[in-house]
Coordinates of C-alpha atoms in Angstrom, one line a residue:
Chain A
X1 CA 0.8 -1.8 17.9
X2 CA -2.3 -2.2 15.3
X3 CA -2.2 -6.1 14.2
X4 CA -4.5 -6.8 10.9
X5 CA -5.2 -10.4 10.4
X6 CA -7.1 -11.4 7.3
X7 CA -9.5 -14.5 6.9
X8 CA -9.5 -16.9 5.0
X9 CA -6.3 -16.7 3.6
X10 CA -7.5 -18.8 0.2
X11 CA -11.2 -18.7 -0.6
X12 CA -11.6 -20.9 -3.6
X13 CA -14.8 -20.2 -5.9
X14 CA -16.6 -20.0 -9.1
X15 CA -17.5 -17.1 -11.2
X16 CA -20.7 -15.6 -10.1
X17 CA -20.1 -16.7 -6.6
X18 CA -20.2 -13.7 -3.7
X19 CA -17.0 -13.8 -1.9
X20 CA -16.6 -12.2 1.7
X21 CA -13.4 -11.4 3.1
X22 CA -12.4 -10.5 6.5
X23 CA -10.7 -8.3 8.2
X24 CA -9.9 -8.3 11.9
X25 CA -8.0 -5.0 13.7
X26 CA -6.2 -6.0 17.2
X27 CA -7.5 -2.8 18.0
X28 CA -10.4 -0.3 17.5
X29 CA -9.7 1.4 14.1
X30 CA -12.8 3.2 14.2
X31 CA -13.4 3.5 10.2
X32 CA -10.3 3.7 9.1
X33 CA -9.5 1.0 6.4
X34 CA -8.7 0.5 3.1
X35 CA -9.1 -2.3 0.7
X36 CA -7.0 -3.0 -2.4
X37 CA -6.8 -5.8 -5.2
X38 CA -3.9 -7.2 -6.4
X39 CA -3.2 -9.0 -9.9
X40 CA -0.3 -11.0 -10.4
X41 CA 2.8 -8.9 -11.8
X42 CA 0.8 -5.5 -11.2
X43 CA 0.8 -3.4 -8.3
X44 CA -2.0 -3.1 -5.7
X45 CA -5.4 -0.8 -6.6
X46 CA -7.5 0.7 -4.3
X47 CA -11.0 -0.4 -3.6
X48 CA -12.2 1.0 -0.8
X49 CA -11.1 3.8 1.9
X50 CA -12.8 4.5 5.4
X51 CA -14.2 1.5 5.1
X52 CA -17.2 1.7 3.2
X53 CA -16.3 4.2 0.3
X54 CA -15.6 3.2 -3.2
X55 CA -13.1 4.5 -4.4
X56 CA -12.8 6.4 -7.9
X57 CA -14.4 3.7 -10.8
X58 CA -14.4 0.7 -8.8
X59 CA -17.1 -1.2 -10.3
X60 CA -20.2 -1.4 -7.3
X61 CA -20.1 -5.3 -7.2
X62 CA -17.3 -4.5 -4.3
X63 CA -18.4 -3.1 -1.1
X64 CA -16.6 -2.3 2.5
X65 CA -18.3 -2.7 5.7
X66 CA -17.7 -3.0 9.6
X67 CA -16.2 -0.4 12.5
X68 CA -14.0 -0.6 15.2
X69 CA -12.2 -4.0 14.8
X70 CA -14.2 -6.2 12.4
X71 CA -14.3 -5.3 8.5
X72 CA -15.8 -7.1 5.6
X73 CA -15.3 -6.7 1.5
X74 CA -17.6 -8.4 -0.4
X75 CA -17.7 -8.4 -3.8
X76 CA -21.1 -9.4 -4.9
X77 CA -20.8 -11.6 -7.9
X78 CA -17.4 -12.9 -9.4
X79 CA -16.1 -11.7 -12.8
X80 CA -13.4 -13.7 -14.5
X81 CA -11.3 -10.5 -13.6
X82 CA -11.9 -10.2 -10.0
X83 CA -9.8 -13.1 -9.0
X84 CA -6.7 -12.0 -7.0
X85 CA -5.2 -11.1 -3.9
X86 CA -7.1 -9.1 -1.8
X87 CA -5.4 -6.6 1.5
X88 CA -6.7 -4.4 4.2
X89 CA -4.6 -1.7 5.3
X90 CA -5.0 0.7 7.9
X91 CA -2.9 3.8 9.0
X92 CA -2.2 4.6 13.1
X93 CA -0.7 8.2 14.1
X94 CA 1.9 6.5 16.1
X95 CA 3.0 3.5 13.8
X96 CA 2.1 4.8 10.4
X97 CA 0.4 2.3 7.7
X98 CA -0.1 -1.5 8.6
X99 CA -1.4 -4.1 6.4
X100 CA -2.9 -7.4 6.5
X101 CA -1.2 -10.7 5.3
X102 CA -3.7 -10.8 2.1
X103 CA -6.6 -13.2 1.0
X104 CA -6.4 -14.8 -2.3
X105 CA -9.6 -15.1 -4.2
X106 CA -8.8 -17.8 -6.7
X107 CA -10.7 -20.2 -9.0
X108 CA -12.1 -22.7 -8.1
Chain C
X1 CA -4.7 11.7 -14.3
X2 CA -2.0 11.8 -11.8
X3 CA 0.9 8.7 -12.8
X4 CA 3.7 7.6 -10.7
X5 CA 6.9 5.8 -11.7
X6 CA 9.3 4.1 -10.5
X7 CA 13.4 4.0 -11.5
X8 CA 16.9 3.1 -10.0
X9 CA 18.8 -0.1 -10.5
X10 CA 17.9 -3.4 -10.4
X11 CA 20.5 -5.2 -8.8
X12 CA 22.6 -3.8 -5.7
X13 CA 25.1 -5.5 -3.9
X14 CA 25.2 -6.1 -0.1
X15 CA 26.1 -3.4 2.5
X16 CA 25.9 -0.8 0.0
X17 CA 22.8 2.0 -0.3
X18 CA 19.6 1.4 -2.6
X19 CA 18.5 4.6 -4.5
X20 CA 14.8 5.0 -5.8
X21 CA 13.5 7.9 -7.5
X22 CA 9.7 8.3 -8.3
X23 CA 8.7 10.6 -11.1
X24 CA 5.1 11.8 -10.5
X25 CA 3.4 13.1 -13.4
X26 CA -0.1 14.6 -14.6
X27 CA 0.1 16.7 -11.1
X28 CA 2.4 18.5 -8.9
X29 CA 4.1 17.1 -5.9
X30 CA 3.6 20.8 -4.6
X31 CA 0.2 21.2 -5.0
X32 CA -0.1 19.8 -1.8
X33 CA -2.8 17.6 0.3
X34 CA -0.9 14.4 -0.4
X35 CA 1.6 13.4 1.1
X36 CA 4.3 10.3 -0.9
X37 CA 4.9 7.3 0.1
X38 CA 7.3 4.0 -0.8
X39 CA 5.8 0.3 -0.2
X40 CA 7.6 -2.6 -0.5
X41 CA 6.5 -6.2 -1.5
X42 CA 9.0 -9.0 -0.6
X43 CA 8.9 -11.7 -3.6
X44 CA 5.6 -13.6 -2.7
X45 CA 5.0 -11.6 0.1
X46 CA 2.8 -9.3 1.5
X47 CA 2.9 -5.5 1.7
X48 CA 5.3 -3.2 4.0
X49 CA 5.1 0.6 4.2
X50 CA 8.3 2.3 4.4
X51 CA 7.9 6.2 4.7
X52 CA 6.1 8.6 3.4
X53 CA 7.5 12.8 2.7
X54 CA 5.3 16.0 2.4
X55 CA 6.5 18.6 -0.6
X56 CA 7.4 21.2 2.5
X57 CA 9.5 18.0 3.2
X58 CA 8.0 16.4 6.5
X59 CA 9.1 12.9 6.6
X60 CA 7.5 9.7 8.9
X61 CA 9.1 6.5 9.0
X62 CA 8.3 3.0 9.3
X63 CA 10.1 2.4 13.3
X64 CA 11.3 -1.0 12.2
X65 CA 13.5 0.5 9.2
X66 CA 13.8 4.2 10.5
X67 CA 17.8 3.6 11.0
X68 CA 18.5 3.2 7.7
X69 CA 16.0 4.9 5.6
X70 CA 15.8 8.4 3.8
X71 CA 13.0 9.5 1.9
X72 CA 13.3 13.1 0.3
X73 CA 11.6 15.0 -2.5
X74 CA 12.8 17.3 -5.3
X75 CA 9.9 19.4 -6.3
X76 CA 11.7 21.4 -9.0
X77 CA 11.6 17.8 -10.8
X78 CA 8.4 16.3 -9.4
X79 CA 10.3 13.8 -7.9
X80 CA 10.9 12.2 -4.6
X81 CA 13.1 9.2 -3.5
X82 CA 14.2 7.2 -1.4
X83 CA 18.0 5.9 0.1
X84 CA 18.2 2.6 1.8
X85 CA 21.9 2.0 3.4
X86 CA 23.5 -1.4 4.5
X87 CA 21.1 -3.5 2.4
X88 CA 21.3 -7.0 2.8
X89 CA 19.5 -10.5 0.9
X90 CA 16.6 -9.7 3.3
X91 CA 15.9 -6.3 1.3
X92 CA 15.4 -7.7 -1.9
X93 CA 12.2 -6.4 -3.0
X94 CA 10.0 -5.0 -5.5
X95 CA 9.5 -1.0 -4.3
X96 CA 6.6 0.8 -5.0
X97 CA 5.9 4.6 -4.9
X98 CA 2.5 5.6 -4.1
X99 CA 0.5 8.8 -3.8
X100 CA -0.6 9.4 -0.1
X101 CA -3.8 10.6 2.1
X102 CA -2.6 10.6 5.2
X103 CA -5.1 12.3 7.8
X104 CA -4.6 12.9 12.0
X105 CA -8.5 12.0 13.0
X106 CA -9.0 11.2 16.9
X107 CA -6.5 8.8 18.6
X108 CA -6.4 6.4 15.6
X109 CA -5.5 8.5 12.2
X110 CA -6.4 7.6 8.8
X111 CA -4.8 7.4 5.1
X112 CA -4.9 5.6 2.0
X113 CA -2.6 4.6 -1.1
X114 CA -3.9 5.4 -4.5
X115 CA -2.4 5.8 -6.6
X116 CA 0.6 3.3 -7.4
X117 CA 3.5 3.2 -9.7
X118 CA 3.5 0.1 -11.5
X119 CA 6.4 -1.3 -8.7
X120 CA 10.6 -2.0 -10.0
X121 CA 12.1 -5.5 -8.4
X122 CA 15.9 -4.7 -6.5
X123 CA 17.8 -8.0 -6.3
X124 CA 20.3 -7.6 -3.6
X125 CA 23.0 -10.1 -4.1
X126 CA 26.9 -9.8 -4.9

């Protein structure tokens, strides 16, 4: 079974700040993960798949890195708007989709 | 754009069956190269896959709720849904439906969810 762990699970900053987000796989994944954001009271978005792919009109502040079991989303400078809960997800062929416990990006 | 929403009630009581239904519109489930998926979000929780169906009707399960899920798809109504039976206070939720990549690549696969409906809370409680 594919464990995702997430780090940290608060990260507390300002607007303007970079924030990096972490995403560990108990396994190799290869490139296989997906980011999404999460507001309160809305359902998740997708920011990145396979990684390192924006996905349709994601604004270019975000970016997805790392392979095999190590994965990073930064987003580069804070907007006002940017300040939720962040997942990782991955899919396995024998378990189907997994996702991480969640970082939340709040104000700090 | 392609839109997704959710709908089925909002409170059921235990041991019985919860019934979702997902209306997809601005495409066609039959179009194919997605598959359809339901996510669940336990209140202040994270995020749980449940299953996902293909418009041919191919289904794949989560294995921890395989036993008492159904997921099935009506694509004269560009709809799909999905029966939970002998819910309990533990399934008490907020239910998403979700459009699906889902690809087989090497030993690993890979698959996305974008995009979501806006999600529909089921209280389970007598």
């Amino acid at each position: 079974e594919i464990v995702l762990t997430q780090s940290p699970a608060t990260l507390s900053l300002s607007p303007g700040e970079r924030a990096t987000l972490s995403c560990r796989a108990s396994q190799s994944v290869s490139s296989s993960l997906a980011w999404y954001q999460q507001k309160p009271g809305q359902a998740p978005r997708l920011l990145i798949y396979d990684a390192s792919n924006r996905a349709t009109g994601i604004p270019a502040r975000f970016s997805g890195s790392g392979s095999g079991t190590d994965f990073t989303l930064t987003i580069r400078s804070l907007e006002p708007e940017d300040f939720a809960v962040y997942y990782c997800q991955q899919r396995s062929n024998w378990q189907g989709f997994t996702f991480g416990p969640g970082t939340k990006v709040d104000i700090k | 754009q392609v839109q997704l929403q959710e709908s089925g009630p909002g409170l059921v009581k235990p041991s019985q069956t919860l019934s979702l239904t997902c209306t997809v519109s601005g495409g066609s489930i039959s179009s194919g190269g997605h598959y359809w998926s339901w996510i669940r979000q336990h209140p202040g929780k994270g995020l749980e896959w449940l299953a996902y169906i293909y418009y041919s009707g191919s289904t794949y399960y989560n294995p921890s709720l395989k036993s008492r899920l159904t997921i099935s798809v009506d694509t004269s109504k560009n709809q799909f849904s999905l029966n939970l039976r002998s819910v309990t206070v533990a399934d008490t939720a907020v239910y998403y439906c979700a459009r699906t990549l889902v690809m087989v690549v090497g030993p690993i696969g890979d698959g996305w969810f974008d995009p979501w409906g806006q999600g529909t809370l089921v209280t389970v409680s007598s």
